CSV table of C-alpha atoms in Angstrom, one decimal:
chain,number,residue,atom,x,y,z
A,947,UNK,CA,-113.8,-31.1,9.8
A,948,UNK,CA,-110.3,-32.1,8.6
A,949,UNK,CA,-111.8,-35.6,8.1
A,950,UNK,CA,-114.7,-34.6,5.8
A,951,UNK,CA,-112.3,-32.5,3.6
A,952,UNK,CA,-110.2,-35.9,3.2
A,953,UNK,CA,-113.0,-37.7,2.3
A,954,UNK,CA,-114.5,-35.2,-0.1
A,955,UNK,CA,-111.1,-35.1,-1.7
A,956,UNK,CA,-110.6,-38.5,-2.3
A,957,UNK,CA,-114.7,-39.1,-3.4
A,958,UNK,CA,-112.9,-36.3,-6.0
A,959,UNK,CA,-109.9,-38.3,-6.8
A,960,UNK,CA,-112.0,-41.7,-7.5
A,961,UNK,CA,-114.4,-39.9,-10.1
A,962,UNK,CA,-111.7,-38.0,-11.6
A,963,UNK,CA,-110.0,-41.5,-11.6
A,964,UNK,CA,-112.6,-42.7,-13.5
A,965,UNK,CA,-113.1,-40.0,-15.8
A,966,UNK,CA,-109.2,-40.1,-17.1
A,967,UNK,CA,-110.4,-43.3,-18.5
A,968,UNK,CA,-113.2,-41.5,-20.4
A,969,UNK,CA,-112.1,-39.4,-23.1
A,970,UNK,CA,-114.4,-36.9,-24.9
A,971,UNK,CA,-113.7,-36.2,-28.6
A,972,UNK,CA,-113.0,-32.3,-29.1
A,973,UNK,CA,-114.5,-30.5,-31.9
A,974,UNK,CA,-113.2,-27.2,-33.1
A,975,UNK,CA,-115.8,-24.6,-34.6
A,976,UNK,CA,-114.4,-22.2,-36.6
A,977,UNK,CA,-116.9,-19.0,-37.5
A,978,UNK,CA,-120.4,-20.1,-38.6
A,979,UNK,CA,-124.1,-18.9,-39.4
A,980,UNK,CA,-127.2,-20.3,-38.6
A,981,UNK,CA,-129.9,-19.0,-40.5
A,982,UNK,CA,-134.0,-18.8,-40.5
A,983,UNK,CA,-135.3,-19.9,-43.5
A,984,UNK,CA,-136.9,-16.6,-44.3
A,985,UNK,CA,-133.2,-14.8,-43.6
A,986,UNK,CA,-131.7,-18.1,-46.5
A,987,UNK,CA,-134.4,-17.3,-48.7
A,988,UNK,CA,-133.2,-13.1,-48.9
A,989,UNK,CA,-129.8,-14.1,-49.1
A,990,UNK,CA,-129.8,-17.2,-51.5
A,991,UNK,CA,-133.0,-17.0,-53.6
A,992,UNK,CA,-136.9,-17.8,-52.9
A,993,UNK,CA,-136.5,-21.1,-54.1
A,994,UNK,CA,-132.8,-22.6,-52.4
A,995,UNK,CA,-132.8,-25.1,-50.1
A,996,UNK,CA,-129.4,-25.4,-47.6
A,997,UNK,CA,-127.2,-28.2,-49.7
A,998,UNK,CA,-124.8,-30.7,-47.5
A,999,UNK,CA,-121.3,-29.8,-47.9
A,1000,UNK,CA,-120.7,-32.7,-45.3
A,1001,UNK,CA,-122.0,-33.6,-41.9
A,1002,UNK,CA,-120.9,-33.1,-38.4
A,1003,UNK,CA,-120.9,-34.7,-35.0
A,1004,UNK,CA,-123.8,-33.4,-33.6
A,1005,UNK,CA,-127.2,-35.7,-35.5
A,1006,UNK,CA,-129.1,-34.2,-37.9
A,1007,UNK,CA,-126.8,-31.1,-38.1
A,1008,UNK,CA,-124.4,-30.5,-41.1
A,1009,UNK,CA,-122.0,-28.0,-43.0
A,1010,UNK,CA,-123.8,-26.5,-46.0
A,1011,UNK,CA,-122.2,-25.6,-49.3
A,1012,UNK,CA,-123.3,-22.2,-48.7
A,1013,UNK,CA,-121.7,-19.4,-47.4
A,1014,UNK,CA,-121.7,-15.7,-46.8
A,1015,UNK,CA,-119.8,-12.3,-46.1
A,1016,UNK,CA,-120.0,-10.9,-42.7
A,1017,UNK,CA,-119.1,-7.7,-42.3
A,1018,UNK,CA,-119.1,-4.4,-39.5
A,1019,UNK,CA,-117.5,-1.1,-40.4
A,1020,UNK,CA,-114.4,-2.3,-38.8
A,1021,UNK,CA,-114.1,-5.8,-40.7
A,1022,UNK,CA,-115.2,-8.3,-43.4
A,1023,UNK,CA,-115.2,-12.0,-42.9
A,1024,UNK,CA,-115.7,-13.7,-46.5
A,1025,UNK,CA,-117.0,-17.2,-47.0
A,1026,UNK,CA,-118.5,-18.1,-43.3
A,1027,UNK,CA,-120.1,-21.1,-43.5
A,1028,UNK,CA,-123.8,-21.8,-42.8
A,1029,UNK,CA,-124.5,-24.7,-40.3
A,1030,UNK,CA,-128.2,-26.2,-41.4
A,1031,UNK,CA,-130.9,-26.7,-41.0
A,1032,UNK,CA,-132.6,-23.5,-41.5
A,1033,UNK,CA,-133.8,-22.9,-37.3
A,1034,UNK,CA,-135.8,-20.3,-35.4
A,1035,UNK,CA,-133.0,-17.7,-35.1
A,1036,UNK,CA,-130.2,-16.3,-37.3
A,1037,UNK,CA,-127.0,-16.7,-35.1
A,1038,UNK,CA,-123.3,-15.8,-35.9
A,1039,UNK,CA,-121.0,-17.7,-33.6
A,1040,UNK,CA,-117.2,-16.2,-33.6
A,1041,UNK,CA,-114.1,-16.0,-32.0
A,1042,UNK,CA,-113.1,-13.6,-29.3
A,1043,UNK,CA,-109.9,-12.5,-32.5
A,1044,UNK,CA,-112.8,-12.7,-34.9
A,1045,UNK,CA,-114.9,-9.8,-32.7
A,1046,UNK,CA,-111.3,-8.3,-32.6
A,1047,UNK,CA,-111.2,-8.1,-36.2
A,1048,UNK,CA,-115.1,-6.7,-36.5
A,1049,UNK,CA,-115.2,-4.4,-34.0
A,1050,UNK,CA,-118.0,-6.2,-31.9
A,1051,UNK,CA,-118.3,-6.8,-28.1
A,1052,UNK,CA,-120.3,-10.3,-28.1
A,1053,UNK,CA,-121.5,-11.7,-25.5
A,1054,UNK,CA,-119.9,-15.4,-24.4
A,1055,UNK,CA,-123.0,-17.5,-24.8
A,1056,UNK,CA,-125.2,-20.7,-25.2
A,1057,UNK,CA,-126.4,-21.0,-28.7
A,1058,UNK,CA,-130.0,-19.8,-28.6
A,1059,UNK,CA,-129.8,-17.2,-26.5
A,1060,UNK,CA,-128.9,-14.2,-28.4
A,1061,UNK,CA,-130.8,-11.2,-26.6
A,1062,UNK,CA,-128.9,-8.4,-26.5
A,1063,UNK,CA,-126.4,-9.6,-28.8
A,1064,UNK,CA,-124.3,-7.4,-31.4
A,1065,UNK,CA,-126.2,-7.6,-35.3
A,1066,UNK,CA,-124.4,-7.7,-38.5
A,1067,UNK,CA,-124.6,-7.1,-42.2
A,1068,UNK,CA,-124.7,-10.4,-44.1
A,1069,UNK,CA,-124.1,-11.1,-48.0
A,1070,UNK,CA,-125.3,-13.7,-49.6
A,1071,UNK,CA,-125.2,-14.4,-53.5
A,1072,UNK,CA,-128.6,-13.3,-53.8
A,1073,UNK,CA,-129.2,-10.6,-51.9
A,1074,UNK,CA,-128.0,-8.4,-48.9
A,1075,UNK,CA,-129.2,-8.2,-45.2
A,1076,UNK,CA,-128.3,-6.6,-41.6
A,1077,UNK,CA,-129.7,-8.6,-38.9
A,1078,UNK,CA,-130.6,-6.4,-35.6
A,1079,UNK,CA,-128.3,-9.0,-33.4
A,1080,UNK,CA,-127.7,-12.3,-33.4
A,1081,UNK,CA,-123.6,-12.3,-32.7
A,1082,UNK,CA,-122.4,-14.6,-30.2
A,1083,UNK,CA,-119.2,-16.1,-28.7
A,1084,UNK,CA,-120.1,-19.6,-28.0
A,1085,UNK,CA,-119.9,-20.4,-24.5
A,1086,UNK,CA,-117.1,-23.7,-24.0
A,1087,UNK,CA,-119.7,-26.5,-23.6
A,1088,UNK,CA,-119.8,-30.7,-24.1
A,1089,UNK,CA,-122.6,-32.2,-25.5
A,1090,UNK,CA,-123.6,-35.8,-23.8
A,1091,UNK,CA,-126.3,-38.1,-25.0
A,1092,UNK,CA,-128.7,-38.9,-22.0
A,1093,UNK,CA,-126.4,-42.5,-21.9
A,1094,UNK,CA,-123.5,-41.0,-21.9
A,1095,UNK,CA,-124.1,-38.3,-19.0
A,1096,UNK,CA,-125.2,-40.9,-16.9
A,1097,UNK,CA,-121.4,-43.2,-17.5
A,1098,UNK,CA,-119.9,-39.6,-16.7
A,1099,UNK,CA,-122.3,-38.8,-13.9
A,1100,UNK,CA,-123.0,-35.4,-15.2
A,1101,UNK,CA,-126.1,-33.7,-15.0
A,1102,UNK,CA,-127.6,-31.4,-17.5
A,1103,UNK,CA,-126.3,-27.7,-17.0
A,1104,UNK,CA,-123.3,-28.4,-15.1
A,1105,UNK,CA,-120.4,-26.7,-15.3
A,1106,UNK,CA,-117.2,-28.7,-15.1
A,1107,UNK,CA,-113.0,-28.1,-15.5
A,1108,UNK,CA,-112.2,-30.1,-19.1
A,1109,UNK,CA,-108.3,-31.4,-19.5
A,1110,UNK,CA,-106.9,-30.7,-22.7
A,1111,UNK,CA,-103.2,-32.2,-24.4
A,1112,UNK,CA,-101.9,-33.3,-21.1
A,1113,UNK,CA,-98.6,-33.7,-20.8
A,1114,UNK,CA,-97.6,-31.2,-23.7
A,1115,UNK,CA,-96.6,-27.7,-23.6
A,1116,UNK,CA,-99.8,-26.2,-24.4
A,1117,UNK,CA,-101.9,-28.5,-21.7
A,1118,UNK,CA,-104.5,-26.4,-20.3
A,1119,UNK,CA,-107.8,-26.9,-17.8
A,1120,UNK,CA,-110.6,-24.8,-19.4
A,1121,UNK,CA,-113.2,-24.2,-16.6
A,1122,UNK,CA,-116.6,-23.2,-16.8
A,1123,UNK,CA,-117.4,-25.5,-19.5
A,1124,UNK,CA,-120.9,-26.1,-20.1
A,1125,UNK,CA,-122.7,-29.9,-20.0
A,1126,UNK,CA,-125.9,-30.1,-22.7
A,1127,UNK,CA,-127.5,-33.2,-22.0
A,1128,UNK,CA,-130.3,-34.3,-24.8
A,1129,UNK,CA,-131.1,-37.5,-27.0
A,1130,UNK,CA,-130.7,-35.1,-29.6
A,1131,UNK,CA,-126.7,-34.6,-29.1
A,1132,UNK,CA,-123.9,-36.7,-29.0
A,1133,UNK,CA,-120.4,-36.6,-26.8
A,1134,UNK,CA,-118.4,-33.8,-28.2
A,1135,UNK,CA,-116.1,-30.9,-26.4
A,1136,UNK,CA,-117.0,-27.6,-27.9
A,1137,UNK,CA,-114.4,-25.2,-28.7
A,1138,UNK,CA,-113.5,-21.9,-30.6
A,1139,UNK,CA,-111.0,-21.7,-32.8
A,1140,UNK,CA,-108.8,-19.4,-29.9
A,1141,UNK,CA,-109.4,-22.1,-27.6
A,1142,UNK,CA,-108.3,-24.7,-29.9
A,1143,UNK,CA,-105.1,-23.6,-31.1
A,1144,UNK,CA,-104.1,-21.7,-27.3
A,1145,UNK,CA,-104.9,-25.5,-26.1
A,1146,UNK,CA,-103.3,-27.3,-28.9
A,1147,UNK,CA,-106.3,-29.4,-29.4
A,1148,UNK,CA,-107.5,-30.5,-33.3
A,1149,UNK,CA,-111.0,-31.5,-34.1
A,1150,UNK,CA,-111.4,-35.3,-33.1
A,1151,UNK,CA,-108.4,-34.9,-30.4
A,1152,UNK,CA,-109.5,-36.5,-26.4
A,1153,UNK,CA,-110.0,-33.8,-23.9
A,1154,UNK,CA,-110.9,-35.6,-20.5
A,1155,UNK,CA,-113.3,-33.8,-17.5
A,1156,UNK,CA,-111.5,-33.5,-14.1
B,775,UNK,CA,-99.5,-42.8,3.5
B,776,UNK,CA,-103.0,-41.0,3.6
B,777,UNK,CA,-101.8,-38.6,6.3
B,778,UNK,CA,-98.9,-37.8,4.2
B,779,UNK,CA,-101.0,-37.3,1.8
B,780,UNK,CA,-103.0,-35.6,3.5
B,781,UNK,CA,-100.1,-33.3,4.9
B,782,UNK,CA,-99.1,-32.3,1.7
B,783,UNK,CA,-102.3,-31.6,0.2
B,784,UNK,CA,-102.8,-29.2,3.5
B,785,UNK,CA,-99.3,-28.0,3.1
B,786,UNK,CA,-100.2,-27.3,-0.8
B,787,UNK,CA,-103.5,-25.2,-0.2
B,788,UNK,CA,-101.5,-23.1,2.0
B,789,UNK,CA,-99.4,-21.8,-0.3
B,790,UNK,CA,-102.1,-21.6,-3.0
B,791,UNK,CA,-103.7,-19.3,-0.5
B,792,UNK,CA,-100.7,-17.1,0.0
B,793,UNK,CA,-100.1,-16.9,-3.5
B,794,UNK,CA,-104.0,-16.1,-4.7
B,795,UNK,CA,-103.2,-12.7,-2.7
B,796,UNK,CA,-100.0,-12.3,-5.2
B,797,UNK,CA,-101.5,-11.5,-8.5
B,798,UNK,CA,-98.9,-11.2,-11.8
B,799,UNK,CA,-100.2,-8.4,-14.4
B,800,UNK,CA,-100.7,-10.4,-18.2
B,801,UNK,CA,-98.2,-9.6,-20.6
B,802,UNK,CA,-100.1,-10.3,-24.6
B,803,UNK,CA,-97.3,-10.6,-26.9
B,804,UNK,CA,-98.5,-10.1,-30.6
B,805,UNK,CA,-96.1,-11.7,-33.2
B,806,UNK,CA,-92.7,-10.1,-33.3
B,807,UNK,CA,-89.3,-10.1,-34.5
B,808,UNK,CA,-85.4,-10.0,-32.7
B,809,UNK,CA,-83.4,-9.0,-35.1
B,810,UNK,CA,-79.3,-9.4,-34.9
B,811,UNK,CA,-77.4,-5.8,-35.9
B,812,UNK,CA,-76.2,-7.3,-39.1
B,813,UNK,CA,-79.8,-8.9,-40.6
B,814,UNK,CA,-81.2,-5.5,-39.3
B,815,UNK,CA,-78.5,-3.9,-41.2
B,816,UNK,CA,-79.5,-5.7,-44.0
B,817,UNK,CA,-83.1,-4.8,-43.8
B,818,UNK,CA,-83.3,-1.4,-42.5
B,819,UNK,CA,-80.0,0.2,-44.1
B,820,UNK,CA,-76.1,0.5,-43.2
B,821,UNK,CA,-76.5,3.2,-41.3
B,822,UNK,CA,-79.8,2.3,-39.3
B,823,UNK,CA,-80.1,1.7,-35.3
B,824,UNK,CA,-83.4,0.5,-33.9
B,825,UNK,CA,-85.5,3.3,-32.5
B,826,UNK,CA,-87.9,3.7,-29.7
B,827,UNK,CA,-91.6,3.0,-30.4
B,828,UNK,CA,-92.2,2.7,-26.7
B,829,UNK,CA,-90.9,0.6,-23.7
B,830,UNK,CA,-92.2,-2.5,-22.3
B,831,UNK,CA,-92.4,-4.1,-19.0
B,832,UNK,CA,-88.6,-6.1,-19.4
B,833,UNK,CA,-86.1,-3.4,-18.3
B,834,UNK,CA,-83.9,-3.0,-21.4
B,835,UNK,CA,-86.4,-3.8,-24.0
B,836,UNK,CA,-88.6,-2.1,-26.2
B,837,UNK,CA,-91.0,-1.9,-28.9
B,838,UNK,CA,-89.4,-0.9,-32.5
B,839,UNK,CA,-90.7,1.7,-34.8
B,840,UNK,CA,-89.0,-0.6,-37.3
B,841,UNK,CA,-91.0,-3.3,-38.9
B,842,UNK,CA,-90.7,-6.2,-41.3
B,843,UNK,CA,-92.8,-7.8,-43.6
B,844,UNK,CA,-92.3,-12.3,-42.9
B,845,UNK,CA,-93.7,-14.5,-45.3
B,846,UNK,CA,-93.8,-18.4,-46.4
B,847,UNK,CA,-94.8,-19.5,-49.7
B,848,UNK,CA,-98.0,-20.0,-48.3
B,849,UNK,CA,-99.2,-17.0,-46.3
B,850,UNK,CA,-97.9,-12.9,-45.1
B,851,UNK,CA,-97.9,-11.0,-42.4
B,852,UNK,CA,-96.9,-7.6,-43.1
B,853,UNK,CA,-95.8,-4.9,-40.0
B,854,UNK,CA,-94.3,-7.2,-37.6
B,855,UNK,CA,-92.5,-5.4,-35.0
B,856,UNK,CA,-89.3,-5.4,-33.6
B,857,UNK,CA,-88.7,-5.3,-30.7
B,858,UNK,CA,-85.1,-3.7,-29.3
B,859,UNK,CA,-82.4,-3.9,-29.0
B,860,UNK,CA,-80.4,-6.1,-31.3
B,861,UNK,CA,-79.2,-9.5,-29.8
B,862,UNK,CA,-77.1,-12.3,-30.9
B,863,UNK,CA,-79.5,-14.1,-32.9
B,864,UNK,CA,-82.8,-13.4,-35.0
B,865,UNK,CA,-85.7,-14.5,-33.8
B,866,UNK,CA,-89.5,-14.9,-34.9
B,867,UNK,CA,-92.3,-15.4,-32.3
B,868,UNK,CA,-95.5,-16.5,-33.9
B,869,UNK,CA,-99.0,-17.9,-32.4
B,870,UNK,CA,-100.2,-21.4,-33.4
B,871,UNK,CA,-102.8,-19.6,-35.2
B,872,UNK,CA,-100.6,-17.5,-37.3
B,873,UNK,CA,-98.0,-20.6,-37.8
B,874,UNK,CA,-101.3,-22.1,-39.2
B,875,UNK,CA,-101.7,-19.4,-42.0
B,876,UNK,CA,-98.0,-19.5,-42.5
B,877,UNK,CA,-98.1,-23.3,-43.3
B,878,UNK,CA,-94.9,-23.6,-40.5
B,879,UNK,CA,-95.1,-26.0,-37.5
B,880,UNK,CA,-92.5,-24.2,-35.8
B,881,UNK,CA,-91.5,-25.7,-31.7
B,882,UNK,CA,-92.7,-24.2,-28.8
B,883,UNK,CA,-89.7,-22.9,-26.9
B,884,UNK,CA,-88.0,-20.3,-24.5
B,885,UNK,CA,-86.7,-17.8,-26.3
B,886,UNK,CA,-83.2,-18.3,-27.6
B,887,UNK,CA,-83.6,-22.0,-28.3
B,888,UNK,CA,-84.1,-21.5,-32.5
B,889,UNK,CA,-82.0,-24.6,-33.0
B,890,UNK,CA,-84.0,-27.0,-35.9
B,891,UNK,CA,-86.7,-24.4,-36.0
B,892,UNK,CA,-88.0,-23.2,-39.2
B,893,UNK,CA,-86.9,-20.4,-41.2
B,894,UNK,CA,-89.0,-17.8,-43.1
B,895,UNK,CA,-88.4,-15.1,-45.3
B,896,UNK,CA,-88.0,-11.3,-44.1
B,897,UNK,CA,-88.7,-8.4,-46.0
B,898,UNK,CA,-87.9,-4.5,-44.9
B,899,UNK,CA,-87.5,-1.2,-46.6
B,900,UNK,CA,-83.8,-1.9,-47.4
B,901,UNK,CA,-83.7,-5.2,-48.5
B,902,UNK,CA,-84.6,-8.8,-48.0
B,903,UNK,CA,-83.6,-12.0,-46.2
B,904,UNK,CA,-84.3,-15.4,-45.8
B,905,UNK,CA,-83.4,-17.2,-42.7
B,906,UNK,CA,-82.5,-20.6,-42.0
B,907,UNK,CA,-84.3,-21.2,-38.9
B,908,UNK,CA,-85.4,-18.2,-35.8
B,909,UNK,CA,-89.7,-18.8,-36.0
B,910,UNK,CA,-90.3,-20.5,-32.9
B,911,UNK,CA,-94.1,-20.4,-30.9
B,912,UNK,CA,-92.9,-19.1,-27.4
B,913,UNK,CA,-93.4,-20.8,-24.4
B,914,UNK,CA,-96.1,-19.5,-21.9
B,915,UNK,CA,-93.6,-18.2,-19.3
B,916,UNK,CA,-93.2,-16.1,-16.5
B,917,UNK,CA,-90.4,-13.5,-15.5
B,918,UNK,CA,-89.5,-12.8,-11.8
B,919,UNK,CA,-87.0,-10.8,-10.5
B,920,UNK,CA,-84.9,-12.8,-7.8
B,921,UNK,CA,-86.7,-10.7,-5.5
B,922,UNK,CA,-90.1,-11.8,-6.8
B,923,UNK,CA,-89.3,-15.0,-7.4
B,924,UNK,CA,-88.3,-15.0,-3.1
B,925,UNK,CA,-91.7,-13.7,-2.7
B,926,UNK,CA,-93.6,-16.8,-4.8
B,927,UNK,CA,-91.2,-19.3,-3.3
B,928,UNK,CA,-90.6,-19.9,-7.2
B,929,UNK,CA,-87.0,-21.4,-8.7
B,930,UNK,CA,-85.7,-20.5,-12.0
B,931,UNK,CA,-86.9,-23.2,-14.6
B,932,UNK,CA,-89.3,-24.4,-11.9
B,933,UNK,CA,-93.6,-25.2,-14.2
B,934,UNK,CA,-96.1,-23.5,-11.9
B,935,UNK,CA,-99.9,-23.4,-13.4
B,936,UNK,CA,-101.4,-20.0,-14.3
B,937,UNK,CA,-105.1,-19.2,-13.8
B,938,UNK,CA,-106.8,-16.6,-15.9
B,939,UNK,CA,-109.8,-14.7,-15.4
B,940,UNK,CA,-111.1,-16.4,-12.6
B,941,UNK,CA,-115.4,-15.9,-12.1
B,942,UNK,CA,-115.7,-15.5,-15.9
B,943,UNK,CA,-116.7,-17.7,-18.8
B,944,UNK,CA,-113.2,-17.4,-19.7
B,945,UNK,CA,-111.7,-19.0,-16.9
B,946,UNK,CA,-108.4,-21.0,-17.8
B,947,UNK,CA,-105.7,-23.1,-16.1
B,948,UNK,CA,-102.4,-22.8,-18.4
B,949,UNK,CA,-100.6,-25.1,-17.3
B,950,UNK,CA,-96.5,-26.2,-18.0
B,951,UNK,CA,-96.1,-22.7,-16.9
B,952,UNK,CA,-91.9,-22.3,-17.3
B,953,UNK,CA,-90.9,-19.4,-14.9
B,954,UNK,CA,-87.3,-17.5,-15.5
B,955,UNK,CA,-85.7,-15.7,-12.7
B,956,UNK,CA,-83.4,-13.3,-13.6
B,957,UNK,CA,-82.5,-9.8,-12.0
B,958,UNK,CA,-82.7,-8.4,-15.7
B,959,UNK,CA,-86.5,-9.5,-15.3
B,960,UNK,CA,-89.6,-7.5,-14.0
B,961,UNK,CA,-92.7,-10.2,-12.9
B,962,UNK,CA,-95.0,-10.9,-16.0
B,963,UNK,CA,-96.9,-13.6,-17.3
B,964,UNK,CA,-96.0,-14.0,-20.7
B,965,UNK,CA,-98.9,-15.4,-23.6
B,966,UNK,CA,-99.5,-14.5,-27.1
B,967,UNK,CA,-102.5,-13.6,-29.1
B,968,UNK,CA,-104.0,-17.2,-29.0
B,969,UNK,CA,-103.8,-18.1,-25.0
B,970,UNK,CA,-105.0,-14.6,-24.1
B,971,UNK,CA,-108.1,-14.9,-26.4
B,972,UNK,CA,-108.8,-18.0,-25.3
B,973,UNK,CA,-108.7,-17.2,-21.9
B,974,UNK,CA,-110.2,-13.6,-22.2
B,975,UNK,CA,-106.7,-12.0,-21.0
B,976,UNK,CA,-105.6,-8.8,-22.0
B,977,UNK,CA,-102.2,-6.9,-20.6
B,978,UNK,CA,-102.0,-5.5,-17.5
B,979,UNK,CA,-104.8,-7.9,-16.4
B,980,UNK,CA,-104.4,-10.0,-12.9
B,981,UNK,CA,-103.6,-13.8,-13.0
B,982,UNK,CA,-102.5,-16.3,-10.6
B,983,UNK,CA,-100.1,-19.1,-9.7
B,984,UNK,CA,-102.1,-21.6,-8.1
């Protein structure tokens, strides 16, 4: 019995060994909308189109110029920018201190699944709107490329510890981090703004899985 | 060497085990201020004395009715609290997140070490200061009475990793955990705004050492 727990424990220690070598770039996302085209359209005008403010990690994904108010009875967020393109669902992704501030009880999710999520009023410069839910806390989660899961011998759905700042007084082990394996992503460490800054970790900054 | 190993490992889970039976209530510090009797003089009036907003956990201390506006040139917060009573030295605890809209990189330090830390500007309903230095980012620590500390088989100074909300999304290792004996102290786990969002703490709740 004794024997299998040692070798379990050191099958542990050579892939963790492997994995110190294998840093994943973090990326920090502060509050953002996603929006359907037909929600865009109400709040920017019939005939807008998202505009690139500048891209991000993740292909085919990028900051838009645009922005909007998000607001409860409790509290107001003013210029939260829109991720584009437009997709199926309008999606709010804050902080745990941002649902502080608003007054809302979100669940901790993937993106996509908003079912029983909190909904929100939502300004744009055209026009106003309150969306029946939609408000999420994104659930911690790393992105990998199909190559790149199979160098880190993850699978898709796997929840795994992730390493960040070692060595520094705000190191921290976030568990229950989420892996996302498509062709469609590539290797990035998904964070909230709490998580970054109780972590010490900036945008572009090597967290490592252990 | 791999039955040392071994042995220590074994020797290691033990104590982990003794100690997941030993949970430390959470302790959220929001920003707050220490204020020495002559800059609270200064702020508050000649003839002031801090009064009782209402006790916390530390025997001795306690949460001020008094508060004070702090500012940079670059950001506010007004209605940061004091907390009581007056020591030999004033001192501002901030998040990372705060010290991010106050354009400060203060250190992250024990309380009491406010040597080449930044200084910020104080404001209360008697007058105004501006201190050299005091605005520090406060080390995640925990206090033990001797007692307590017994109990853990913990030394004063001694780094011990902290988990959070085990079982939840939020799960978190904090790690470079500095404990503090003292028999002025009463066992809490000391975070501010940033670590307990991040790690879906609030006060009062359960962590462990592990």
């Amino acid at each position: 019995m004794d024997e299998k727990i040692v070798s379990e424990i050191l099958k542990e220690l050579k892939l963790r060994k492997e994995r110190e070598k294998m840093p994943i770039p973090a990326g920090v996302s502060n509050r953002h909308i996603h929006l359907t085209e037909e929600d865009f359209k109400k709040l920017f005008g019939e005939n807008c189109k998202p505009t690139l403010y500048r891209k991000i990690v993740q292909p085919g994904f990028y900051a838009c110029n645009e922005k909007v108010d998000i607001s409860t009875e409790k509290g107001t967020f003013k210029g939260v920018r829109m991720i584009g393109p437009c997709r199926g669902y309008t999606q709010i992704e804050i902080s745990s201190s941002d649902a502080r501030v608003l007054g809302l009880n979100p669940p901790i999710r993937d993106s996509g699944k908003i079912e029983n999520s909190p909904g929100i009023k939502i300004k744009g410069p055209n026009g106003e709107i309150t969306v029946p839910k939609g408000v999420i806390i994104s659930k911690r989660h790393i992105h990998f490329s199909p190559e790149d899961a199979k160098k880190f011998k993850i699978e898709d759905q796997q929840i795994v510890r992730v390493l960040c700042s070692p060595g520094t007084d705000k190191e921290t082990i976030y568990e229950s981090v989420l892996c996302r394996v498509s062709d469609k992503y590539a290797l990035e460490f998904h964070i909230d703004t709490d998580e970054a800054n109780a972590a010490g970790v900036k945008t572009g900054d090597p967290v490592y899985i252990i």
